[in-house]
Each structure stands twice: as structure tokens, then as C-alpha cells.
Tab-separated table of C-alpha atoms (C1' of nucleotides) in Angstrom:
chain	number	residue	atom	x	y	z
N	1	UNK	CA	113.498	190.125	88.535
N	2	UNK	CA	114.765	190.857	91.942
N	3	UNK	CA	118.008	189.097	92.717
N	4	UNK	CA	116.588	186.831	95.121
N	5	UNK	CA	113.674	185.557	92.930
N	6	UNK	CA	116.437	184.923	90.311
N	7	UNK	CA	118.453	182.833	92.631
N	8	UNK	CA	115.491	180.711	93.626
N	9	UNK	CA	114.693	180.314	89.908
N	10	UNK	CA	117.974	178.881	89.070
N	11	UNK	CA	118.331	176.887	92.318
N	12	UNK	CA	114.916	175.175	91.199
N	13	UNK	CA	116.384	174.840	87.598
N	14	UNK	CA	119.560	172.905	88.589
N	15	UNK	CA	117.959	170.929	91.392
N	16	UNK	CA	115.057	169.882	89.028
N	17	UNK	CA	117.925	168.431	86.619
N	18	UNK	CA	119.589	166.659	89.557
N	19	UNK	CA	122.262	169.176	89.673
N	20	UNK	CA	123.690	170.856	92.741
N	21	UNK	CA	123.354	174.404	92.762
N	22	UNK	CA	126.749	175.523	93.463
N	23	UNK	CA	127.955	179.087	93.158
N	24	UNK	CA	129.899	178.395	89.964
N	25	UNK	CA	126.911	176.504	88.322
N	26	UNK	CA	124.390	179.220	89.569
N	27	UNK	CA	126.580	181.954	87.890
N	28	UNK	CA	126.871	180.122	84.780
N	29	UNK	CA	123.062	179.266	84.423
N	30	UNK	CA	122.291	182.820	85.406
N	31	UNK	CA	124.194	184.254	82.547
N	32	UNK	CA	123.270	181.061	80.095
N	33	UNK	CA	119.507	180.910	80.873
N	34	UNK	CA	118.868	184.670	81.161
N	35	UNK	CA	116.115	184.502	78.419
N	36	UNK	CA	118.076	185.421	75.432
N	37	UNK	CA	119.008	182.224	73.297
N	38	UNK	CA	122.764	181.969	72.925
N	39	UNK	CA	125.245	179.860	70.731
N	40	UNK	CA	128.290	180.033	72.789
N	41	UNK	CA	131.681	178.170	73.111
N	42	UNK	CA	133.189	177.206	76.449
N	43	UNK	CA	135.638	179.950	76.011
N	44	UNK	CA	133.188	182.809	75.693
N	45	UNK	CA	131.210	181.291	78.808
N	46	UNK	CA	134.364	181.440	80.722
N	47	UNK	CA	135.122	185.250	79.621
N	48	UNK	CA	131.588	185.932	80.413
N	49	UNK	CA	131.863	184.656	83.829
N	50	UNK	CA	135.113	186.182	84.632
N	51	UNK	CA	133.458	189.804	83.370
N	52	UNK	CA	131.076	189.245	86.079
N	53	UNK	CA	133.622	188.543	88.519
N	54	UNK	CA	132.770	184.955	89.074
N	55	UNK	CA	135.938	182.977	89.507
N	56	UNK	CA	135.148	179.722	87.723
N	57	UNK	CA	138.032	177.828	86.071
N	58	UNK	CA	137.866	176.571	82.293
N	59	UNK	CA	137.887	173.021	83.230
N	60	UNK	CA	134.814	173.643	85.358
N	61	UNK	CA	133.299	175.553	82.767
N	62	UNK	CA	133.606	172.440	80.374
N	63	UNK	CA	132.545	170.263	83.278
N	64	UNK	CA	129.618	172.327	83.849
N	65	UNK	CA	128.718	172.559	80.105
N	66	UNK	CA	128.704	168.913	79.763
N	67	UNK	CA	126.621	168.410	83.045
N	68	UNK	CA	124.010	171.028	81.544
N	69	UNK	CA	123.944	169.008	78.050
N	70	UNK	CA	123.421	165.645	80.065
N	71	UNK	CA	120.538	167.097	82.097
N	72	UNK	CA	118.882	168.275	78.773
N	73	UNK	CA	119.553	171.995	79.574
N	74	UNK	CA	121.834	172.673	76.522
N	75	UNK	CA	122.118	171.386	73.132
N	76	UNK	CA	125.281	171.020	70.882
N	77	UNK	CA	125.317	172.552	67.430
N	78	UNK	CA	127.719	171.436	64.789
N	79	UNK	CA	128.425	173.838	62.224
N	80	UNK	CA	132.136	173.866	61.665
N	81	UNK	CA	134.488	171.244	62.589
N	82	UNK	CA	136.510	173.428	64.788
N	83	UNK	CA	135.165	173.929	68.239
N	84	UNK	CA	131.948	173.057	69.909
N	85	UNK	CA	128.857	175.492	70.002
N	86	UNK	CA	126.278	175.219	73.001
N	87	UNK	CA	122.965	176.214	72.391
N	88	UNK	CA	120.537	177.414	75.084
N	89	UNK	CA	117.426	176.969	73.225
N	90	UNK	CA	116.806	173.078	73.511
N	91	UNK	CA	113.350	173.421	71.508
N	92	UNK	CA	112.522	172.353	68.207
N	93	UNK	CA	114.361	174.842	65.554
N	94	UNK	CA	116.834	175.149	62.977
N	95	UNK	CA	119.769	177.664	62.231
N	96	UNK	CA	121.127	180.117	59.924
N	97	UNK	CA	125.014	180.178	59.890
N	98	UNK	CA	126.796	183.288	58.677
N	99	UNK	CA	129.859	181.881	56.869
N	100	UNK	CA	131.378	185.273	57.157
N	101	UNK	CA	131.078	185.821	60.529
N	102	UNK	CA	130.790	182.496	61.961
N	103	UNK	CA	127.537	183.961	63.662
N	104	UNK	CA	124.469	181.465	64.266
N	105	UNK	CA	120.827	182.466	64.406
N	106	UNK	CA	117.846	180.493	65.495
N	107	UNK	CA	115.040	179.833	63.210
N	108	UNK	CA	111.928	178.366	64.318
N	109	UNK	CA	111.013	174.829	63.378
N	110	UNK	CA	107.802	176.253	61.993
N	111	UNK	CA	109.408	178.856	59.568
N	112	UNK	CA	110.590	175.988	57.277
N	113	UNK	CA	109.371	172.510	56.116
N	114	UNK	CA	111.205	169.500	55.337
N	115	UNK	CA	109.277	167.035	53.731
N	116	UNK	CA	109.601	163.590	51.652
N	117	UNK	CA	111.899	162.025	53.899
N	118	UNK	CA	114.023	159.180	52.589
N	119	UNK	CA	113.554	155.766	54.189
N	120	UNK	CA	115.802	155.286	57.154
N	121	UNK	CA	117.801	152.457	57.785
N	122	UNK	CA	115.899	149.502	59.356
N	123	UNK	CA	115.723	149.534	63.155
N	124	UNK	CA	116.484	153.211	63.428
N	125	UNK	CA	114.379	156.074	64.400
N	126	UNK	CA	114.764	159.628	63.565
N	127	UNK	CA	116.050	161.389	66.625
N	128	UNK	CA	116.146	164.878	65.189
N	129	UNK	CA	116.413	166.895	62.074
N	130	UNK	CA	119.078	169.546	61.848
N	131	UNK	CA	118.772	172.111	59.106
N	132	UNK	CA	121.582	174.727	58.747
N	133	UNK	CA	120.957	177.372	56.106
N	134	UNK	CA	124.467	178.589	55.210
N	135	UNK	CA	124.472	182.355	53.905
N	136	UNK	CA	127.237	184.614	52.902
N	137	UNK	CA	127.143	187.899	50.978
N	138	UNK	CA	126.547	187.791	47.314
N	139	UNK	CA	130.218	187.368	45.467
U	1	UNK	CA	140.801	150.649	34.993
U	2	UNK	CA	144.520	150.029	33.844
U	3	UNK	CA	147.078	151.800	36.366
U	4	UNK	CA	148.372	153.915	33.601
U	5	UNK	CA	144.850	155.259	32.560
U	6	UNK	CA	144.271	155.710	36.308
U	7	UNK	CA	147.345	157.808	36.934
U	8	UNK	CA	146.536	159.838	33.968
U	9	UNK	CA	143.014	160.456	35.256
U	10	UNK	CA	144.272	161.713	38.379
U	11	UNK	CA	146.941	163.720	37.246
U	12	UNK	CA	144.412	165.654	34.924
U	13	UNK	CA	142.109	165.856	37.812
U	14	UNK	CA	144.781	167.545	39.942
U	15	UNK	CA	146.243	169.847	37.440
U	16	UNK	CA	142.666	170.924	36.550
U	17	UNK	CA	142.493	171.882	40.038
U	18	UNK	CA	145.605	173.689	39.759
U	19	UNK	CA	147.713	171.458	42.124
U	20	UNK	CA	150.767	169.632	41.147
U	21	UNK	CA	150.421	166.233	40.823
U	22	UNK	CA	152.983	164.960	43.441
U	23	UNK	CA	153.458	161.254	44.569
U	24	UNK	CA	151.439	161.957	47.877
U	25	UNK	CA	148.590	163.844	46.129
U	26	UNK	CA	148.319	161.160	43.395
U	27	UNK	CA	148.105	158.537	46.029
U	28	UNK	CA	145.366	160.230	48.395
U	29	UNK	CA	143.488	161.486	45.507
U	30	UNK	CA	143.565	157.848	43.945
U	31	UNK	CA	142.029	156.450	46.880
U	32	UNK	CA	139.577	159.314	47.825
U	33	UNK	CA	138.306	159.510	44.260
U	34	UNK	CA	137.971	156.063	43.471
U	35	UNK	CA	134.611	156.519	42.790
U	36	UNK	CA	132.990	155.434	46.074
U	37	UNK	CA	131.580	158.494	48.188
U	38	UNK	CA	133.462	158.731	51.431
U	39	UNK	CA	133.105	160.437	54.836
U	40	UNK	CA	136.593	160.284	56.220
U	41	UNK	CA	138.975	161.801	59.051
U	42	UNK	CA	142.229	163.072	58.149
U	43	UNK	CA	143.576	160.225	60.423
U	44	UNK	CA	141.726	157.532	58.418
U	45	UNK	CA	143.423	158.910	55.049
U	46	UNK	CA	146.561	158.766	56.723
U	47	UNK	CA	146.059	155.082	57.734
U	48	UNK	CA	144.533	154.412	54.280
U	49	UNK	CA	148.000	155.664	52.721
U	50	UNK	CA	150.193	153.751	55.041
U	51	UNK	CA	148.019	150.491	54.249
U	52	UNK	CA	148.895	150.758	50.464
U	53	UNK	CA	152.556	151.425	51.428
U	54	UNK	CA	152.878	154.943	50.421
U	55	UNK	CA	154.790	157.511	52.979
U	56	UNK	CA	152.916	160.362	53.592
U	57	UNK	CA	153.024	162.403	56.787
U	58	UNK	CA	150.019	163.270	58.745
U	59	UNK	CA	150.816	166.904	58.221
U	60	UNK	CA	150.988	166.517	54.417
U	61	UNK	CA	147.536	164.856	54.743
U	62	UNK	CA	146.092	167.802	56.600
U	63	UNK	CA	147.689	170.004	53.903
U	64	UNK	CA	146.576	167.883	51.014
U	65	UNK	CA	142.886	167.556	52.344
U	66	UNK	CA	143.018	171.306	52.671
U	67	UNK	CA	144.259	172.028	49.251
U	68	UNK	CA	141.763	169.633	47.815
U	69	UNK	CA	139.193	171.601	49.753
U	70	UNK	CA	140.152	174.666	48.560
U	71	UNK	CA	140.192	173.450	44.954
U	72	UNK	CA	136.529	172.278	45.571
U	73	UNK	CA	137.254	168.475	45.299
U	74	UNK	CA	136.263	167.764	48.762
U	75	UNK	CA	133.853	169.029	51.489
U	76	UNK	CA	133.656	169.504	54.989
U	77	UNK	CA	130.728	168.032	56.864
U	78	UNK	CA	130.029	169.007	60.384
U	79	UNK	CA	128.285	166.667	62.597
U	80	UNK	CA	129.889	166.641	65.840
U	81	UNK	CA	132.311	168.889	67.300
U	82	UNK	CA	135.222	166.413	67.776
U	83	UNK	CA	137.116	166.180	64.378
U	84	UNK	CA	136.441	167.336	60.800
U	85	UNK	CA	134.785	164.830	58.355
U	86	UNK	CA	135.835	165.177	54.711
U	87	UNK	CA	133.223	164.355	52.289
U	88	UNK	CA	134.303	163.358	48.706
U	89	UNK	CA	130.756	163.933	47.307
U	90	UNK	CA	130.633	167.391	46.315
U	91	UNK	CA	127.454	167.136	44.722
U	92	UNK	CA	123.987	168.597	45.940
U	93	UNK	CA	123.216	166.120	48.994
U	94	UNK	CA	122.350	165.754	52.426
U	95	UNK	CA	123.273	163.354	55.284
U	96	UNK	CA	122.015	160.616	57.722
U	97	UNK	CA	123.999	160.576	60.877
U	98	UNK	CA	123.593	157.518	62.927
U	99	UNK	CA	124.262	158.642	66.440
U	100	UNK	CA	124.950	155.159	67.763
U	101	UNK	CA	127.736	154.337	65.242
U	102	UNK	CA	128.718	158.016	64.452
U	103	UNK	CA	128.648	156.780	60.662
U	104	UNK	CA	127.507	159.204	57.976
U	105	UNK	CA	125.530	158.333	54.914
U	106	UNK	CA	124.847	160.444	51.830
U	107	UNK	CA	121.236	161.178	50.772
U	108	UNK	CA	120.354	162.739	47.357
U	109	UNK	CA	119.194	166.030	47.585
U	110	UNK	CA	116.142	165.113	45.629
U	111	UNK	CA	115.068	162.603	48.273
U	112	UNK	CA	113.835	165.158	50.613
U	113	UNK	CA	112.548	168.485	50.201
U	114	UNK	CA	113.054	171.706	52.292
U	115	UNK	CA	110.446	174.134	51.642
U	116	UNK	CA	108.969	177.538	53.047
U	117	UNK	CA	112.610	179.158	53.753
U	118	UNK	CA	112.327	182.035	56.147
U	119	UNK	CA	113.691	185.330	55.101
U	120	UNK	CA	117.538	185.569	55.058
U	121	UNK	CA	119.554	188.560	56.541
U	122	UNK	CA	119.673	191.220	54.199
U	123	UNK	CA	122.656	191.438	51.861
U	124	UNK	CA	123.268	187.670	52.412
U	125	UNK	CA	122.575	184.975	49.917
U	126	UNK	CA	121.900	181.336	50.495
U	127	UNK	CA	125.025	179.406	49.946
U	128	UNK	CA	124.020	175.748	50.791
U	129	UNK	CA	121.481	174.063	52.786
U	130	UNK	CA	122.846	171.316	55.062
U	131	UNK	CA	120.224	168.868	56.422
U	132	UNK	CA	121.163	166.056	58.777
U	133	UNK	CA	118.757	163.355	59.771
U	134	UNK	CA	119.966	161.991	63.063
U	135	UNK	CA	118.819	158.436	63.690
U	136	UNK	CA	119.385	155.978	66.175
U	137	UNK	CA	117.906	152.707	67.564
U	138	UNK	CA	114.444	152.796	68.953
U	139	UNK	CA	114.730	153.434	72.667
M	1	DG	C1'	166.979	176.829	38.505
M	2	DT	C1'	162.827	178.356	40.854
M	3	DG	C1'	159.113	178.004	43.313
M	4	DA	C1'	155.968	174.539	45.233
M	5	DT	C1'	155.541	170.759	48.176
M	6	DT	C1'	156.942	167.557	51.736
M	7	DG	C1'	158.566	165.780	56.380
M	8	DC	C1'	159.363	166.449	60.884
M	9	DA	C1'	159.057	168.193	64.979
M	10	DA	C1'	157.363	171.791	67.563
M	11	DA	C1'	153.476	174.907	68.558
M	12	DT	C1'	148.837	175.850	69.105
M	13	DC	C1'	144.150	175.234	70.155
M	14	DT	C1'	140.375	172.698	72.387
M	15	DT	C1'	138.805	169.579	75.538
M	16	DT	C1'	139.356	166.034	79.124
M	17	DT	C1'	141.296	163.953	83.294
M	18	DG	C1'	143.703	162.981	87.952
M	19	DC	C1'	143.752	164.197	92.585
M	20	DA	C1'	143.862	167.018	96.597
M	21	DC	C1'	140.732	170.375	98.507
M	22	DT	C1'	136.109	172.349	99.427
M	23	DA	C1'	131.482	172.590	99.777
M	24	DA	C1'	126.670	170.896	99.456
M	25	DA	C1'	123.137	167.665	101.481
V	1	DT	C1'	129.566	162.855	107.446
V	2	DT	C1'	129.413	161.648	102.953
V	3	DT	C1'	129.651	162.636	98.279
V	4	DA	C1'	129.638	165.607	94.497
V	5	DG	C1'	131.886	169.570	92.823
V	6	DT	C1'	135.958	172.468	91.971
V	7	DG	C1'	140.621	174.202	90.683
V	8	DC	C1'	144.889	173.254	89.153
V	9	DA	C1'	147.851	171.444	86.233
V	10	DA	C1'	148.868	167.883	83.278
V	11	DA	C1'	147.542	165.041	79.411
V	12	DA	C1'	145.289	164.065	75.303
V	13	DG	C1'	143.665	164.815	70.592
V	14	DA	C1'	143.135	167.433	66.592
V	15	DT	C1'	145.186	170.441	63.485
V	16	DT	C1'	148.800	174.199	61.892
V	17	DT	C1'	152.977	176.123	61.179
V	18	DG	C1'	158.427	176.986	60.747
V	19	DC	C1'	161.993	175.371	58.262
V	20	DA	C1'	165.200	172.774	55.747
V	21	DA	C1'	165.344	169.250	52.336
V	22	DT	C1'	163.120	167.562	48.146
V	23	DC	C1'	160.492	167.562	43.784
V	24	DA	C1'	157.686	169.334	39.714
V	25	DC	C1'	157.876	172.352	36.002
DNA sequence: GTGATTGCAAATCTTTTGCACTAAA
DNA sequence: TTTAGTGCAAAAGATTTGCAATCAC
């Protein structure tokens, strides 16, 4: 995609989410939403920004990621207590977590089936089902 | 259960796990493994210990929880990135997570069914399946 | 006795916040 | 011009670690 068109697409994306398309947000969005699904920490996003010579402070990375989350552009995944992973795939899907490497992979919601759900607490609704297949090398 | 018998049970539990039954470990184990499944943070364990007038430092609580984890007496649950939850139920089960209150509830593995699993990365084995049903009040 | 365990404080790591400054609308 | 967003540094929260004192074996 030509740079001009890319810029316009990102600007539309951010404005559509009610976010001002600032230079920092455009840079982060350009990397996050390049079409490849990602599972990243704030630190990794910061490093990626610096690598493409865009100055963004780590605080702004956190602020931006949280803003993107609030706008529904990103999701959080919880796999280990340590740090927060942001998932650029906001569609209906699950994860494979490699316990050896700490690496996350998406799996389509349709590639597995959860059935026979138990009764939920009264007054509560199912918001989402998160499935994590934890794998590791055979011991 | 009489105190003496309880003490012996806990001592056996710790020794069986290869851990020395120190006063602190016995106190924490006595509360953690009282028969009721719990989902707790280190802070909550520390508070519970102090409430029953057992002096344990927070650092020791962490060390102990990690030792219990290594011995397979506890498990970690990841639901939100914030802090680590320790689960006293090490059996095969899943969770309901109440997004409004942050409260976790166990559900028996048999109360739901995960089928049609995708192909796993080659050389890797399925270590565990974690399912979290995220619920909240109807909006 | 000897090595594991503890307590404390300090260090580390991740994330958030306050505030003056800058940039978008 | 008006308000949202940014950068920095400092704060906050969670967890780990170094080391001397203590305890279980």
C-alpha cells in the first residue's frame, strides 16, 4: 500500500474510534495494525517504535495501548501473571500458549468447540469464553 | 479435626512434597488447604496469616507460595494481567470469572466439554486446557 | 553442626499518574 | 483558542533477591 493511502487508512481508523490521529498514535497503529496478528507487551511495542525511529515515551505507549483497548481496537490476553499481552486480533478466537517459549498463537474460534456449558450465576451473562491450550515439549 | 491431628496431616503434606514443615509453612498450609478451594493473591494470604496472629513476612509468603507451586500443591490462574492468583484446587477444572467483581469460581472439568481440537505444533504436547467463562451483568 | 528457611530492606519490573508543554480541532 | 495528547520523572504496586539471623534435621 502506498504511504499516503496507508496514512489515510490509519487516520480513518483512529478517528472512527474517537481518537485523535497524533503522530505517535499513527506510528503505533501503523505497526500494530499492519495486517499481521500480534501478541505484544508494552515494552515490545516501545522497542518496535524506536526501531523505526519514531520517538514515543513508554508512558505514551501505555496510554495509547489503553486508549486502543478502550476503543475496542485491541484486547488483553492473560496467560501468565507476569505482564499484560495485547492482542491485535479482536475477533472471536482462542490461543495456544507455548509454555517453553512463552509464545502465543491464535486459533480460530471455529477450530475447536466448547459445549455443555454449566449454568451461569443468576443475573450474569456470558461475555466471552477464553480457551488456552497450553503446550510444551514431551518430557 | 483436633489440632494435633491437623498438625500431623499438614506436616505429612509438606514432607511428602519435600518441604520442611516450618512454623510459617504449616500456618499458611493450614489456612490454604483447609478443604475449601481458594483463589487468592499473595497479599490475601499474608493478611489471613496476620489475622490468625502468625507472623510471616510478605517475602516469605511469596517464597512459600512459589515453593508450594513447585511442589504441585498450588496452581496459578491467569485471568487479568494485574496480579497472580493462586488456586488451591490442583485438579482438572476450569473457571468462571466475574468481570464485575473480579471473583473466580471453579467449575468441574466434567461440566463442560472442549472438542474438535486443532492440530498442535509438531513436537509439542498438550499440557493443559484452560477455559475461562467470563461473565458480567446483562447490559 | 549444617544446610534450608526466614525476615528485612533494598532492588527490580511493570504500569500509572501529575504536570508543564505541545499539537490537533 | 480550546482541549486532548505527550514526555518526563516520580509514584505506585507486585514480586524477587541479598544477606545475616534462625530453625529443622
